[in-house]
Amino acid sequence: MKALTLNDLLHIRQENDLLFANKERSVLVSTSAFGAMQRDLIENIGINRMKTFFFKYGFHLGEEDAQEVQKIDSLSMLEKFGYGPIIHALKGHTKSRITEKEFEVENNQIKSFRLKGIWENSFEAEQHIQNFGITIGTVCYTLTGYATGYVTALLGEEVFFKELQCEGEGAPCCIWEGRLVSEWKEEAEEFFSYSKELPIIKELELTNENLLVEKNNLALVSRTYNEMTNELIKGNNIDSILEKLNKQTNLPIVVEDIRQHVLAYKGISRDDYELIRKRFNHSEDKSRNISKVTVLSFENGTRLITPIYLLGKIVGYCSFLYESGRIPNNEIDSMIIDRLASICALLFLKEKAEIDSLEQVKGHFLEEIITGKYSQQEILRKADFIQLDLSGPYHMIVLTYKFMKKCEEKEFTLHKNTFEAVSTFFRNKSLNVLIGQQADSLVLLITEKQLNQQTIEDILLSLVSNLKKEIKNSLFLAGISSQNSKIVDAGVAIDEARSAVRLSSRDKPITSFSELGILGVLINDQNENAIRKMIRETLGVLSENFDSNKIELIDTLYHFLLYGGNLEQTAEYLALSKSGLRYRLAKITNFLGCDLRDPQRQFQLLLALKALKIVDHDRLKKNK
């Protein structure tokens, strides 16, 4: 093939100061201008849309040049293929050459076709690097489009050229390969994605239609949300809000708390929902962690459910229910139920604020009662404002709490969560209880009249059990005062409860003042010195200079005496071997110089240890 010049192929001429090539008016465009367009397209329509744009642009250029070459009848098909790289180079796109070629025709059918070659100094890669730097993946979409359009026009069959490596990704040159589309197999997906890409104007029309649909959807959601919000502003409750929403959507709606107790429902009976919930609870979907709008299937229906978040925690769930055959409109229904969850969160926040405010008032009132600020008559009158009758018998309770593992970051959280959990527990049981907060403890006043034949011990055991489930890795202990009838004696009653809680332990978390026996009567501010003297005389050096070893021995002796000298039960509680327990008891015997099996001595020691736990509780706790 003879050497060609640009004018051999393009027949460039000037006419009336305008540039023409092959009878077509043309313009000269610099590569930097192309690069600016490349950059703007990527920034405005994205890299994927830009790929299609330049591939089609290059395809059209290649197709035009192939039509001119096709007119040269003297050239064989292979020679026509060879003109492609030459034209490419003459037009300044790239320095191009074919390195491998394979072309076989049989019975006018193309049996095989394959071209492979190199592009050097690609103008497209050069501009991409200047604008964006080295990238991951190939970037010469105009060049591959040109080669694809050129050969497709010559053969009359679909071919596809793609880059195997590219200067734009840091390679020394671009390596390309072309085959029939049918021979690329799954690798031809890229070609089909370019070919099927809609024209921009059509894409804009579809986008506009989608925007109109989206606008209508948003208008519906906005209108529904405004109606729910108006109900909230009017001060109406959750039932009124669900009624409005049910009329809009014609869907059954259910709102539940975190434990899946139904708070409100509309468009479905309670019995029907209970049947659905049983099916739902037995389905595998129940185990899924629901943290956003989720579609769940159950027998004969579908459930669209979303959590209600309050202060970063899930406090409940909102659900739309669909009968079998009715499919949720995920886009609209999801937005509406999400708005409902927001409205419910506001309602819960309002309710929480009202409850917190009331609890603060009640806590302040309890503090005033304990400090003796008011007379009996004044206390009874003020109690009427919170619908609490304090004219009858009552108990004072001290509830202490701590993390089993020290974690200072969570201390404040423990105080807050314990107060809220205790408040919620009594509110769920419809008990009007005064709750005050002190350092690492809560003080409670419960009237006997509200117990309804339950014992105060049973209620507190239920409370402690509930707290263990709600707040993990924490220890809760309670002390109960004796029954008091005069509310002005609350200060004395609280001292009784404090004395009692000091004898509570992990295996016996509730202690009543009556269990202290004679100690409860004897220990008070007036005779504390006498009690301390009795402790020193009975326990000797065990009651002096506390350290962790002595406290360990005191704890061992206390539980040994509590279990009536039973080695097996004591060892099991202390998680010791019998030999380890005997070793400790031998050390204690050596300290005390007495027989631990003597019943009279056992009584005196247990009495002294209980007294020690009451009067020196803080020192024992500090050195433990």
PDB file of N, CA, C and O in Angstrom, residues 129-163:
ATOM      1  N   ILE A 129      -5.644  12.301  31.174  1.00  0.00           N
ATOM      2  CA  ILE A 129      -4.585  12.390  32.192  1.00  0.00           C
ATOM      3  C   ILE A 129      -4.388  13.840  32.624  1.00  0.00           C
ATOM      4  O   ILE A 129      -4.219  14.134  33.812  1.00  0.00           O
ATOM      5  N   GLN A 130      -4.428  14.762  31.664  1.00  0.00           N
ATOM      6  CA  GLN A 130      -4.268  16.181  32.007  1.00  0.00           C
ATOM      7  C   GLN A 130      -5.392  16.675  32.913  1.00  0.00           C
ATOM      8  O   GLN A 130      -5.177  17.465  33.830  1.00  0.00           O
ATOM      9  N   ASN A 131      -6.602  16.201  32.666  1.00  0.00           N
ATOM     10  CA  ASN A 131      -7.766  16.681  33.428  1.00  0.00           C
ATOM     11  C   ASN A 131      -8.008  15.919  34.724  1.00  0.00           C
ATOM     12  O   ASN A 131      -8.469  16.499  35.712  1.00  0.00           O
ATOM     13  N   PHE A 132      -7.707  14.605  34.717  1.00  0.00           N
ATOM     14  CA  PHE A 132      -8.074  13.784  35.877  1.00  0.00           C
ATOM     15  C   PHE A 132      -6.919  12.961  36.442  1.00  0.00           C
ATOM     16  O   PHE A 132      -7.078  12.326  37.496  1.00  0.00           O
ATOM     17  N   GLY A 133      -5.782  12.957  35.742  1.00  0.00           N
ATOM     18  CA  GLY A 133      -4.675  12.135  36.195  1.00  0.00           C
ATOM     19  C   GLY A 133      -4.843  10.687  35.780  1.00  0.00           C
ATOM     20  O   GLY A 133      -5.788  10.314  35.082  1.00  0.00           O
ATOM     21  N   ILE A 134      -3.885   9.856  36.214  1.00  0.00           N
ATOM     22  CA  ILE A 134      -3.953   8.420  35.916  1.00  0.00           C
ATOM     23  C   ILE A 134      -5.213   7.850  36.553  1.00  0.00           C
ATOM     24  O   ILE A 134      -5.541   8.125  37.714  1.00  0.00           O
ATOM     25  N   THR A 135      -5.942   7.029  35.806  1.00  0.00           N
ATOM     26  CA  THR A 135      -7.207   6.485  36.301  1.00  0.00           C
ATOM     27  C   THR A 135      -7.160   4.965  36.334  1.00  0.00           C
ATOM     28  O   THR A 135      -6.172   4.343  35.910  1.00  0.00           O
ATOM     29  N   ILE A 136      -8.205   4.375  36.845  1.00  0.00           N
ATOM     30  CA  ILE A 136      -8.330   2.910  36.843  1.00  0.00           C
ATOM     31  C   ILE A 136      -9.264   2.545  35.699  1.00  0.00           C
ATOM     32  O   ILE A 136     -10.412   2.994  35.659  1.00  0.00           O
ATOM     33  N   GLY A 137      -8.790   1.751  34.756  1.00  0.00           N
ATOM     34  CA  GLY A 137      -9.611   1.367  33.611  1.00  0.00           C
ATOM     35  C   GLY A 137      -9.265   2.170  32.371  1.00  0.00           C
ATOM     36  O   GLY A 137      -8.547   3.169  32.402  1.00  0.00           O
ATOM     37  N   THR A 138      -9.804   1.710  31.242  1.00  0.00           N
ATOM     38  CA  THR A 138      -9.507   2.327  29.952  1.00  0.00           C
ATOM     39  C   THR A 138     -10.346   3.590  29.755  1.00  0.00           C
ATOM     40  O   THR A 138     -11.411   3.736  30.361  1.00  0.00           O
ATOM     41  N   VAL A 139      -9.855   4.524  28.867  1.00  0.00           N
ATOM     42  CA  VAL A 139     -10.549   5.806  28.711  1.00  0.00           C
ATOM     43  C   VAL A 139     -10.740   6.222  27.248  1.00  0.00           C
ATOM     44  O   VAL A 139     -11.370   7.238  26.985  1.00  0.00           O
ATOM     45  N   CYS A 140     -10.217   5.466  26.268  1.00  0.00           N
ATOM     46  CA  CYS A 140     -10.266   5.894  24.865  1.00  0.00           C
ATOM     47  C   CYS A 140     -11.567   5.433  24.196  1.00  0.00           C
ATOM     48  O   CYS A 140     -11.580   4.568  23.306  1.00  0.00           O
ATOM     49  N   TYR A 141     -12.683   6.030  24.621  1.00  0.00           N
ATOM     50  CA  TYR A 141     -13.998   5.623  24.125  1.00  0.00           C
ATOM     51  C   TYR A 141     -14.231   6.105  22.695  1.00  0.00           C
ATOM     52  O   TYR A 141     -14.876   5.418  21.894  1.00  0.00           O
ATOM     53  N   THR A 142     -13.691   7.280  22.339  1.00  0.00           N
ATOM     54  CA  THR A 142     -13.830   7.780  20.962  1.00  0.00           C
ATOM     55  C   THR A 142     -13.070   6.880  19.984  1.00  0.00           C
ATOM     56  O   THR A 142     -13.565   6.564  18.895  1.00  0.00           O
ATOM     57  N   LEU A 143     -11.878   6.462  20.397  1.00  0.00           N
ATOM     58  CA  LEU A 143     -11.056   5.621  19.512  1.00  0.00           C
ATOM     59  C   LEU A 143     -11.690   4.245  19.300  1.00  0.00           C
ATOM     60  O   LEU A 143     -11.711   3.732  18.174  1.00  0.00           O
ATOM     61  N   THR A 144     -12.177   3.642  20.381  1.00  0.00           N
ATOM     62  CA  THR A 144     -12.818   2.322  20.226  1.00  0.00           C
ATOM     63  C   THR A 144     -14.115   2.461  19.434  1.00  0.00           C
ATOM     64  O   THR A 144     -14.466   1.580  18.643  1.00  0.00           O
ATOM     65  N   GLY A 145     -14.832   3.571  19.639  1.00  0.00           N
ATOM     66  CA  GLY A 145     -16.053   3.809  18.867  1.00  0.00           C
ATOM     67  C   GLY A 145     -15.735   3.980  17.379  1.00  0.00           C
ATOM     68  O   GLY A 145     -16.450   3.461  16.512  1.00  0.00           O
ATOM     69  N   TYR A 146     -14.637   4.723  17.080  1.00  0.00           N
ATOM     70  CA  TYR A 146     -14.223   4.933  15.690  1.00  0.00           C
ATOM     71  C   TYR A 146     -13.930   3.588  15.021  1.00  0.00           C
ATOM     72  O   TYR A 146     -14.422   3.312  13.916  1.00  0.00           O
ATOM     73  N   ALA A 147     -13.094   2.762  15.670  1.00  0.00           N
ATOM     74  CA  ALA A 147     -12.722   1.469  15.083  1.00  0.00           C
ATOM     75  C   ALA A 147     -13.952   0.590  14.886  1.00  0.00           C
ATOM     76  O   ALA A 147     -14.097  -0.079  13.852  1.00  0.00           O
ATOM     77  N   THR A 148     -14.858   0.599  15.861  1.00  0.00           N
ATOM     78  CA  THR A 148     -16.075  -0.204  15.773  1.00  0.00           C
ATOM     79  C   THR A 148     -16.947   0.272  14.619  1.00  0.00           C
ATOM     80  O   THR A 148     -17.443  -0.534  13.813  1.00  0.00           O
ATOM     81  N   GLY A 149     -17.150   1.582  14.492  1.00  0.00           N
ATOM     82  CA  GLY A 149     -17.975   2.121  13.406  1.00  0.00           C
ATOM     83  C   GLY A 149     -17.356   1.895  12.039  1.00  0.00           C
ATOM     84  O   GLY A 149     -18.065   1.572  11.062  1.00  0.00           O
ATOM     85  N   TYR A 150     -16.040   2.061  11.934  1.00  0.00           N
ATOM     86  CA  TYR A 150     -15.329   1.912  10.666  1.00  0.00           C
ATOM     87  C   TYR A 150     -15.469   0.487  10.133  1.00  0.00           C
ATOM     88  O   TYR A 150     -15.883   0.275   8.980  1.00  0.00           O
ATOM     89  N   VAL A 151     -15.140  -0.510  10.978  1.00  0.00           N
ATOM     90  CA  VAL A 151     -15.154  -1.901  10.499  1.00  0.00           C
ATOM     91  C   VAL A 151     -16.576  -2.404  10.325  1.00  0.00           C
ATOM     92  O   VAL A 151     -16.873  -3.166   9.404  1.00  0.00           O
ATOM     93  N   THR A 152     -17.501  -1.994  11.209  1.00  0.00           N
ATOM     94  CA  THR A 152     -18.901  -2.409  11.062  1.00  0.00           C
ATOM     95  C   THR A 152     -19.460  -1.945   9.730  1.00  0.00           C
ATOM     96  O   THR A 152     -20.178  -2.681   9.039  1.00  0.00           O
ATOM     97  N   ALA A 153     -19.127  -0.708   9.321  1.00  0.00           N
ATOM     98  CA  ALA A 153     -19.610  -0.175   8.043  1.00  0.00           C
ATOM     99  C   ALA A 153     -19.013  -0.936   6.867  1.00  0.00           C
ATOM    100  O   ALA A 153     -19.688  -1.158   5.855  1.00  0.00           O
ATOM    101  N   LEU A 154     -17.744  -1.348   6.969  1.00  0.00           N
ATOM    102  CA  LEU A 154     -17.098  -2.104   5.895  1.00  0.00           C
ATOM    103  C   LEU A 154     -17.680  -3.498   5.763  1.00  0.00           C
ATOM    104  O   LEU A 154     -17.967  -3.971   4.660  1.00  0.00           O
ATOM    105  N   LEU A 155     -17.869  -4.201   6.910  1.00  0.00           N
ATOM    106  CA  LEU A 155     -18.298  -5.602   6.869  1.00  0.00           C
ATOM    107  C   LEU A 155     -19.807  -5.749   6.722  1.00  0.00           C
ATOM    108  O   LEU A 155     -20.291  -6.758   6.208  1.00  0.00           O
ATOM    109  N   GLY A 156     -20.536  -4.760   7.206  1.00  0.00           N
ATOM    110  CA  GLY A 156     -21.990  -4.899   7.214  1.00  0.00           C
ATOM    111  C   GLY A 156     -22.464  -5.806   8.322  1.00  0.00           C
ATOM    112  O   GLY A 156     -23.611  -6.260   8.322  1.00  0.00           O
ATOM    113  N   GLU A 157     -21.582  -6.115   9.261  1.00  0.00           N
ATOM    114  CA  GLU A 157     -21.948  -6.912  10.437  1.00  0.00           C
ATOM    115  C   GLU A 157     -21.416  -6.226  11.684  1.00  0.00           C
ATOM    116  O   GLU A 157     -20.416  -5.500  11.626  1.00  0.00           O
ATOM    117  N   GLU A 158     -22.085  -6.492  12.806  1.00  0.00           N
ATOM    118  CA  GLU A 158     -21.698  -5.824  14.055  1.00  0.00           C
ATOM    119  C   GLU A 158     -20.379  -6.373  14.588  1.00  0.00           C
ATOM    120  O   GLU A 158     -20.227  -7.586  14.783  1.00  0.00           O
ATOM    121  N   VAL A 159     -19.433  -5.469  14.760  1.00  0.00           N
ATOM    122  CA  VAL A 159     -18.173  -5.824  15.407  1.00  0.00           C
ATOM    123  C   VAL A 159     -18.018  -4.903  16.625  1.00  0.00           C
ATOM    124  O   VAL A 159     -18.725  -3.904  16.765  1.00  0.00           O
ATOM    125  N   PHE A 160     -17.079  -5.250  17.475  1.00  0.00           N
ATOM    126  CA  PHE A 160     -16.848  -4.423  18.662  1.00  0.00           C
ATOM    127  C   PHE A 160     -15.354  -4.411  18.966  1.00  0.00           C
ATOM    128  O   PHE A 160     -14.703  -5.453  19.038  1.00  0.00           O
ATOM    129  N   PHE A 161     -14.829  -3.179  19.108  1.00  0.00           N
ATOM    130  CA  PHE A 161     -13.426  -3.004  19.472  1.00  0.00           C
ATOM    131  C   PHE A 161     -13.359  -2.530  20.922  1.00  0.00           C
ATOM    132  O   PHE A 161     -14.135  -1.647  21.335  1.00  0.00           O
ATOM    133  N   LYS A 162     -12.450  -3.089  21.675  1.00  0.00           N
ATOM    134  CA  LYS A 162     -12.275  -2.646  23.060  1.00  0.00           C
ATOM    135  C   LYS A 162     -10.788  -2.602  23.397  1.00  0.00           C
ATOM    136  O   LYS A 162      -9.969  -3.273  22.741  1.00  0.00           O
ATOM    137  N   GLU A 163     -10.460  -1.810  24.379  1.00  0.00           N
ATOM    138  CA  GLU A 163      -9.068  -1.698  24.823  1.00  0.00           C
ATOM    139  C   GLU A 163      -8.755  -2.789  25.841  1.00  0.00           C
ATOM    140  O   GLU A 163      -9.546  -3.064  26.753  1.00  0.00           O
TER     141      GLU A 163
END
